[in-house]
Structures are given as structure tokens and as C-alpha cells.
GROMACS .gro file of C-alpha atoms in nm:
model
  257
    1MET     CA    1   0.002   0.004   0.009
    2LYS     CA    2   0.114   0.354  -0.075
    3ILE     CA    3   0.072   0.566   0.239
    4LEU     CA    4   0.129   0.942   0.273
    5ILE     CA    5   0.199   1.077   0.636
    6LEU     CA    6   0.119   1.441   0.696
    7GLY     CA    7   0.355   1.585   0.950
    8ALA     CA    8   0.713   1.476   1.048
    9GLY     CA    9   0.665   1.541   1.412
   10LYS     CA   10   0.708   1.268   1.697
   11MET     CA   11   0.392   1.076   1.605
   12GLY     CA   12   0.440   1.121   1.223
   13SER     CA   13   0.800   0.985   1.252
   14PHE     CA   14   0.668   0.704   1.471
   15PHE     CA   15   0.409   0.579   1.214
   16SER     CA   16   0.669   0.644   0.939
   17ASP     CA   17   0.922   0.409   1.100
   18LEU     CA   18   0.649   0.159   1.192
   19LEU     CA   19   0.488   0.134   0.836
   20SER     CA   20   0.788   0.196   0.604
   21PHE     CA   21   0.921  -0.168   0.595
   22ASP     CA   22   0.580  -0.306   0.490
   23HIS     CA   23   0.447  -0.029   0.270
   24GLU     CA   24   0.565   0.233   0.033
   25VAL     CA   25   0.571   0.539   0.267
   26ALA     CA   26   0.609   0.912   0.195
   27VAL     CA   27   0.625   1.190   0.462
   28TYR     CA   28   0.510   1.534   0.379
   29ASP     CA   29   0.602   1.848   0.604
   30PRO     CA   30   0.605   2.204   0.487
   31ASN     CA   31   0.923   2.247   0.706
   32PRO     CA   32   1.205   2.062   0.519
   33GLU     CA   33   1.414   2.078   0.836
   34ARG     CA   34   1.182   1.821   1.005
   35LEU     CA   35   1.230   1.566   0.719
   36LYS     CA   36   1.603   1.542   0.793
   37PHE     CA   37   1.597   1.224   0.986
   38THR     CA   38   1.314   1.025   0.835
   39TYR     CA   39   1.435   0.686   0.722
   40ASN     CA   40   1.338   0.454   0.445
   41THR     CA   41   1.064   0.693   0.312
   42LEU     CA   42   1.019   0.945   0.047
   43ARG     CA   43   1.035   1.294   0.160
   44PHE     CA   44   0.803   1.554   0.021
   45ALA     CA   45   0.841   1.933   0.102
   46SER     CA   46   0.579   2.031  -0.156
   47LEU     CA   47   0.223   1.887  -0.199
   48ASP     CA   48   0.279   1.883  -0.576
   49GLU     CA   49   0.492   1.566  -0.525
   50VAL     CA   50   0.189   1.386  -0.391
   51ASP     CA   51   0.016   1.393  -0.721
   52GLU     CA   52   0.273   1.145  -0.881
   53PHE     CA   53   0.295   0.934  -0.568
   54SER     CA   54  -0.089   0.872  -0.568
   55PRO     CA   55  -0.130   0.740  -0.205
   56ASP     CA   56  -0.391   0.474  -0.120
   57MET     CA   57  -0.407   0.614   0.237
   58VAL     CA   58  -0.338   0.956   0.401
   59ILE     CA   59  -0.243   0.940   0.771
   60ASN     CA   60  -0.282   1.301   0.914
   61ALA     CA   61  -0.024   1.327   1.203
   62SER     CA   62  -0.040   1.712   1.198
   63THR     CA   63  -0.085   1.889   1.527
   64VAL     CA   64  -0.448   1.913   1.638
   65LYS     CA   65  -0.466   2.282   1.547
   66TYR     CA   66  -0.388   2.207   1.182
   67THR     CA   67  -0.557   1.864   1.131
   68ILE     CA   68  -0.838   1.993   0.921
   69ASP     CA   69  -0.625   2.253   0.738
   70ALA     CA   70  -0.377   1.975   0.645
   71PHE     CA   71  -0.659   1.761   0.511
   72LYS     CA   72  -0.798   2.052   0.296
   73ALA     CA   73  -0.455   2.123   0.161
   74VAL     CA   74  -0.390   1.757   0.047
   75LEU     CA   75  -0.735   1.673  -0.094
   76PRO     CA   76  -0.673   1.823  -0.433
   77HIS     CA   77  -0.369   1.606  -0.472
   78ILE     CA   78  -0.518   1.262  -0.388
   79GLY     CA   79  -0.755   1.030  -0.579
   80PRO     CA   80  -1.127   0.984  -0.489
   81ASN     CA   81  -1.076   0.633  -0.343
   82CYS     CA   82  -0.788   0.734  -0.118
   83ILE     CA   83  -0.864   0.660   0.238
   84ILE     CA   84  -0.805   0.968   0.466
   85SER     CA   85  -0.733   0.911   0.839
   86ASP     CA   86  -0.644   1.105   1.143
   87ILE     CA   87  -0.490   1.005   1.482
   88ALA     CA   88  -0.616   1.321   1.671
   89SER     CA   89  -0.675   1.317   2.029
   90VAL     CA   90  -0.945   1.588   1.977
   91LYS     CA   91  -1.210   1.505   1.712
   92THR     CA   92  -1.376   1.844   1.712
   93GLY     CA   93  -1.497   1.939   1.371
   94LEU     CA   94  -1.381   1.601   1.209
   95PRO     CA   95  -1.722   1.421   1.184
   96GLU     CA   96  -1.864   1.715   0.981
   97PHE     CA   97  -1.546   1.737   0.768
   98TYR     CA   98  -1.548   1.370   0.696
   99ALA     CA   99  -1.922   1.380   0.596
  100ALA     CA  100  -1.862   1.639   0.347
  101CYS     CA  101  -1.513   1.547   0.201
  102GLY     CA  102  -1.632   1.268  -0.042
  103HIS     CA  103  -1.347   1.035   0.056
  104PRO     CA  104  -1.363   0.710   0.269
  105PHE     CA  105  -1.215   0.777   0.615
  106VAL     CA  106  -1.097   0.615   0.920
  107SER     CA  107  -1.039   0.803   1.263
  108THR     CA  108  -0.844   0.654   1.544
  109HIS     CA  109  -0.679   0.778   1.867
  110PRO     CA  110  -0.372   0.609   1.983
  111MET     CA  111  -0.417   0.666   2.358
  112PHE     CA  112  -0.035   0.708   2.417
  113GLY     CA  113   0.204   0.989   2.330
  114PRO     CA  114   0.582   1.060   2.320
  115THR     CA  115   0.581   1.242   2.641
  116PHE     CA  116   0.496   0.954   2.873
  117ALA     CA  117   0.487   0.632   2.679
  118SER     CA  118   0.773   0.421   2.567
  119LEU     CA  119   0.720   0.398   2.188
  120SER     CA  120   0.930   0.088   2.177
  121ASN     CA  121   0.708  -0.094   2.420
  122LEU     CA  122   0.332  -0.035   2.396
  123ALA     CA  123   0.196  -0.364   2.538
  124ASN     CA  124   0.004  -0.197   2.814
  125GLU     CA  125  -0.128   0.100   2.604
  126ASN     CA  126  -0.460   0.143   2.430
  127ALA     CA  127  -0.609   0.263   2.120
  128ILE     CA  128  -0.963   0.380   2.001
  129ILE     CA  129  -1.103   0.320   1.651
  130ILE     CA  130  -1.401   0.530   1.561
  131SER     CA  131  -1.687   0.293   1.440
  132GLU     CA  132  -1.821   0.542   1.175
  133GLY     CA  133  -1.505   0.477   0.961
  134ASP     CA  134  -1.457   0.294   0.636
  135CYS     CA  135  -1.431  -0.088   0.682
  136LEU     CA  136  -1.110  -0.135   0.510
  137GLY     CA  137  -0.962   0.152   0.694
  138LYS     CA  138  -1.069   0.014   1.026
  139VAL     CA  139  -0.920  -0.336   0.940
  140PHE     CA  140  -0.582  -0.180   0.847
  141PHE     CA  141  -0.551   0.004   1.189
  142LYS     CA  142  -0.688  -0.294   1.393
  143ASP     CA  143  -0.417  -0.503   1.223
  144LEU     CA  144  -0.151  -0.239   1.299
  145TYR     CA  145  -0.257  -0.181   1.660
  146ASN     CA  146  -0.275  -0.546   1.727
  147ARG     CA  147   0.076  -0.601   1.602
  148LEU     CA  148   0.181  -0.333   1.876
  149GLY     CA  149   0.002  -0.531   2.129
  150LEU     CA  150  -0.245  -0.241   2.199
  151HIS     CA  151  -0.584  -0.293   2.376
  152ILE     CA  152  -0.832  -0.167   2.123
  153GLU     CA  153  -1.182  -0.029   2.180
  154GLU     CA  154  -1.439   0.083   1.904
  155TYR     CA  155  -1.635   0.392   1.994
  156THR     CA  156  -1.855   0.640   1.801
  157PHE     CA  157  -1.728   0.998   1.771
  158GLU     CA  158  -1.971   1.072   2.058
  159GLU     CA  159  -1.851   0.800   2.283
  160HIS     CA  160  -1.490   0.891   2.200
  161ASP     CA  161  -1.548   1.249   2.328
  162LEU     CA  162  -1.708   1.133   2.650
  163THR     CA  163  -1.413   0.897   2.726
  164ILE     CA  164  -1.170   1.173   2.657
  165ALA     CA  165  -1.344   1.400   2.872
  166TYR     CA  166  -1.286   1.156   3.159
  167SER     CA  167  -0.953   0.990   3.066
  168LEU     CA  168  -0.759   1.299   2.969
  169SER     CA  169  -0.955   1.604   3.104
  170VAL     CA  170  -0.962   1.483   3.467
  171PRO     CA  171  -0.579   1.398   3.497
  172PHE     CA  172  -0.509   1.718   3.301
  173ALA     CA  173  -0.716   1.929   3.526
  174SER     CA  174  -0.583   1.765   3.845
  175THR     CA  175  -0.226   1.813   3.726
  176LEU     CA  176  -0.278   2.176   3.651
  177VAL     CA  177  -0.433   2.244   3.992
  178PHE     CA  178  -0.130   2.066   4.155
  179ALA     CA  179   0.105   2.287   3.951
  180SER     CA  180  -0.072   2.594   4.001
  181VAL     CA  181  -0.015   2.583   4.380
  182MET     CA  182   0.305   2.414   4.386
  183LYS     CA  183   0.604   2.574   4.572
  184HIS     CA  184   0.963   2.487   4.537
  185GLN     CA  185   1.075   2.204   4.762
  186SER     CA  186   1.435   2.194   4.902
  187ALA     CA  187   1.381   1.828   5.002
  188PRO     CA  188   1.081   1.696   4.800
  189GLY     CA  189   0.939   1.354   4.880
  190THR     CA  190   0.893   1.063   4.641
  191THR     CA  191   0.527   1.145   4.572
  192PHE     CA  192   0.584   1.499   4.507
  193LYS     CA  193   0.865   1.432   4.264
  194ARG     CA  194   0.641   1.183   4.076
  195HIS     CA  195   0.370   1.459   4.041
  196LEU     CA  196   0.622   1.715   3.949
  197ASN     CA  197   0.750   1.483   3.668
  198ILE     CA  198   0.391   1.438   3.536
  199ALA     CA  199   0.331   1.809   3.561
  200ARG     CA  200   0.646   1.902   3.368
  201GLY     CA  201   0.564   1.650   3.105
  202LEU     CA  202   0.214   1.788   3.072
  203MET     CA  203   0.332   2.145   3.046
  204SER     CA  204   0.567   2.043   2.765
  205GLU     CA  205   0.274   1.960   2.540
  206ASP     CA  206   0.130   2.219   2.291
  207ASP     CA  207  -0.100   2.493   2.451
  208PHE     CA  208  -0.346   2.445   2.179
  209LEU     CA  209  -0.380   2.064   2.245
  210LEU     CA  210  -0.417   2.112   2.609
  211SER     CA  211  -0.680   2.375   2.559
  212GLU     CA  212  -0.880   2.178   2.299
  213ILE     CA  213  -0.880   1.874   2.524
  214LEU     CA  214  -0.999   2.073   2.821
  215PHE     CA  215  -1.261   2.262   2.599
  216ASN     CA  216  -1.439   1.930   2.530
  217PRO     CA  217  -1.806   2.010   2.601
  218HIS     CA  218  -1.810   1.713   2.845
  219THR     CA  219  -1.520   1.843   3.057
  220PRO     CA  220  -1.729   2.083   3.279
  221GLY     CA  221  -1.916   1.801   3.419
  222GLN     CA  222  -1.591   1.615   3.511
  223LEU     CA  223  -1.458   1.938   3.671
  224GLU     CA  224  -1.770   1.955   3.889
  225GLN     CA  225  -1.696   1.615   4.022
  226ILE     CA  226  -1.347   1.709   4.107
  227ILE     CA  227  -1.461   2.026   4.280
  228GLY     CA  228  -1.732   1.830   4.472
  229GLN     CA  229  -1.475   1.572   4.597
  230LEU     CA  230  -1.220   1.840   4.689
  231THR     CA  231  -1.498   2.015   4.898
  232ARG     CA  232  -1.582   1.683   5.051
  233LEU     CA  233  -1.222   1.623   5.150
  234LYS     CA  234  -1.179   1.969   5.287
  235GLU     CA  235  -1.480   1.923   5.511
  236ILE     CA  236  -1.337   1.590   5.643
  237VAL     CA  237  -1.002   1.737   5.706
  238GLU     CA  238  -1.146   2.049   5.882
  239THR     CA  239  -1.359   1.825   6.114
  240HIS     CA  240  -1.090   1.577   6.203
  241ASP     CA  241  -1.337   1.297   6.185
  242THR     CA  242  -1.128   0.984   6.173
  243ASP     CA  243  -1.428   0.741   6.100
  244VAL     CA  244  -1.537   0.956   5.794
  245MET     CA  245  -1.190   0.985   5.663
  246ARG     CA  246  -1.146   0.596   5.684
  247ALA     CA  247  -1.461   0.545   5.505
  248TYR     CA  248  -1.361   0.805   5.235
  249LEU     CA  249  -1.021   0.634   5.187
  250GLN     CA  250  -1.172   0.287   5.153
  251GLN     CA  251  -1.406   0.431   4.896
  252VAL     CA  252  -1.106   0.561   4.700
  253ARG     CA  253  -0.944   0.220   4.723
  254GLU     CA  254  -1.261   0.069   4.588
  255ASN     CA  255  -1.250   0.293   4.288
  256LEU     CA  256  -0.893   0.186   4.217
  257LYS     CA  257  -0.981  -0.182   4.188
   0.00000   0.00000   0.00000
């Protein structure tokens, strides 16, 4: 299969390395500097080069801010049967775009990233495949993610957004709260250092990505739950009620099972 990857960032390079030994792969990035270290692939700095390549599939690995713009730029250079796909963690606007684009599509979300995951060992990681996608496209990504040992779930676009509001917005918001009240520690404990490393990793992500994940319409409901639990914990701490605290901690342990 001929596969064109849009974007030579960390995830684009990951998919390029992963696919280039089994498929004919080309990588396009408008910044030629980012193509320096791509291996075993064709390197395109102009979309005009895509015309002759004539890909069977496009994998859009552009940053979230430019996902739809990248699709719009490449559409005039691909055939009508070319499957277009995204790996975006935020699907805002994509269902509407796919419905109008006239191409078969597949949308997936590898639930790991280069900041925290070890891309050489993904056996404990997860991936979501959007159920509304093209059957052949879904089979392609199922096979690919199975080869990586990923656990795969198939969700609709709506179910995906609900899941992301919980699985990303909650830890992101909790980490932001931790970091916003953090003070320098001369002798930090182990737990503090672990939280600090998570916070630094999170804050190394693109501002637009963080904003778009938190702007998920389902996020406010999750934040209300966090606020409610913080209020409850504050009341328990203020009253020094050992029995209530013990019951609270037990409930938390039950949630972790």
C-alpha cells in the first residue's frame, strides 16, 4: 500500500518508522528541516509531489490545531478512492469534515504519546478506533494496533469525546491544579517528585492541544465532580473525623480496583 503521512513530528515519525518496511511510505512536511532524519521513506516538501505518488491512504499526523487544514491542503492531490485518516486526540470538527469531504475515512486515537509512553514497548497501552469509519480503513488500523499489542476499543465519535473528557480532562485538570499551587521544595518526597515529573511532562505539550482537550463540551461535568470531591475532602480534614476519613479512603481504594 502507498501511504502518505502528513507531518514529520514525533507521532508522524513514529508511524513512518512503523510502516515503512511493509508499505511504500512518503512523509510530507512544509518544514524541510523536520524531514532530515526520516528513514526508508520518500520525503516531500511540496504537495505537488503527492500527485505522482498517488497514495492509497493518508495518515494525518499534523498537530491538532492544523488537522483539518492539512486535510484541505492535500485533498486536491489525492484520488477519490484514497482513504484519509487522522490520529487526533481531539475530534472537534472532524465528523462534519468527513461527512462532506467525499473520501472514505478512518479515525483513530492512539491513547499514548511521546511524552509519557515508551514507543518501543506499547503492550500496556490502548487505542480507540471510531466505528463510523470505512471498513477497510478500520481493518488496517486494527491489524496495525494488534501488532503493537495495544488494547483496542471501538467507539462512536460521541463515545470517544465522552471517554476523553474523563480519561484526559480529569488528569490534565488535576495536574494543572497541583502545578498552580506548587511551591519549590528543597527536599521533596517521592510522591511530590512523581507528581512534579507528570506536571512538567504535561506542560511540555502544545498549548492548543491542552486547550482543545479541556474545551471538550463534556469536561465541565468532570470538573464539577473534582470540585465536589475536593469540597468533601476539605470538610473531612477540617472536622478531623477519623471514621469519616477512613470510609472516604476505603471508597477511594474501591474506585482503584
